[in-house]
């Protein structure tokens, strides 16, 4: 059975934090992208580097949208999840969420749009049919229709948790 939303636990390292002990903004990307890469390899046997060697194509980032919702601190354990939320013939959009370890409080959300890119022609191309079929099986529908609405929903969720 395919895991639609893989998750992994990570520990925030001192070297990734600013002088007051909060995770530096740019390092959110590193933790989230590394987690997604691991999720793809461990759950779907997709390795972007191997894909490029085998087919001459790979996925490259077309757009990032990130919201920092609640600070993450040095030595904190976090849980990162990732899932496909949209795809087309040439692109796919992945939502990566950074939670606290208990998966209650949301720290950050990243929407990552990738395009399938041919390294020889230097142009985008359609994703292979087996990948499209996999995305059809893995796609997770989310209730919000835009990044801004999604972020707002997460802010509201965190407020509810903090008032309990």
Coordinates of C-alpha atoms in Angstrom, one line a residue, residues 35-101:
X35 CA 12.8 15.3 4.0
X36 CA 10.9 15.2 0.7
X37 CA 13.9 13.7 -1.1
X38 CA 14.1 11.0 1.6
X39 CA 10.3 10.4 1.5
X40 CA 10.4 9.9 -2.3
X41 CA 13.4 7.5 -2.2
X42 CA 12.1 5.5 0.8
X43 CA 8.5 5.3 -0.2
X44 CA 8.4 5.4 -4.0
X45 CA 12.0 4.5 -5.0
X46 CA 12.3 7.9 -6.9
X47 CA 15.8 9.3 -6.9
X48 CA 16.1 12.6 -8.9
X49 CA 19.8 12.0 -9.6
X50 CA 19.3 8.4 -10.8
X51 CA 16.3 9.6 -12.8
X52 CA 18.5 12.1 -14.6
X53 CA 21.2 9.5 -15.4
X54 CA 18.6 7.0 -16.7
X55 CA 16.3 9.3 -18.7
X56 CA 18.2 12.6 -19.2
X57 CA 15.3 14.3 -17.3
X58 CA 14.7 15.4 -13.8
X59 CA 12.4 17.6 -11.7
X60 CA 13.5 21.2 -11.2
X61 CA 12.0 23.8 -8.9
X62 CA 9.7 26.2 -10.8
X63 CA 8.2 28.0 -7.8
X64 CA 8.4 28.0 -4.0
X65 CA 5.8 29.4 -1.6
X66 CA 6.7 29.3 2.1
X67 CA 5.0 30.6 5.2
X68 CA 6.7 30.6 8.6
X69 CA 3.8 30.1 11.0
X70 CA 5.5 29.4 14.3
X71 CA 9.2 29.6 15.3
X72 CA 11.3 26.4 15.6
X73 CA 14.0 26.4 18.2
X74 CA 17.4 24.8 18.7
X75 CA 17.3 21.1 19.7
X76 CA 13.6 20.8 19.0
X77 CA 12.4 17.7 17.4
X78 CA 10.1 18.2 14.5
X79 CA 8.0 16.1 12.2
X80 CA 8.0 16.8 8.4
X81 CA 5.3 15.4 6.1
X82 CA 5.0 15.8 2.3
X83 CA 2.4 15.0 -0.3
X84 CA 1.4 15.7 -3.9
X85 CA -1.5 18.2 -4.0
X86 CA -1.6 19.0 -7.7
X87 CA -0.1 17.8 -10.9
X88 CA -0.3 18.2 -14.7
X89 CA 1.4 16.6 -17.6
X90 CA 4.6 18.6 -17.0
X91 CA 4.4 19.8 -13.4
X92 CA 3.6 18.7 -9.9
X93 CA 3.0 20.6 -6.6
X94 CA 4.1 19.2 -3.3
X95 CA 3.0 20.4 0.1
X96 CA 5.6 20.0 2.8
X97 CA 4.5 20.6 6.4
X98 CA 6.7 21.1 9.4
X99 CA 5.0 20.2 12.7
X100 CA 6.1 19.8 16.3
X101 CA 7.0 16.2 17.1

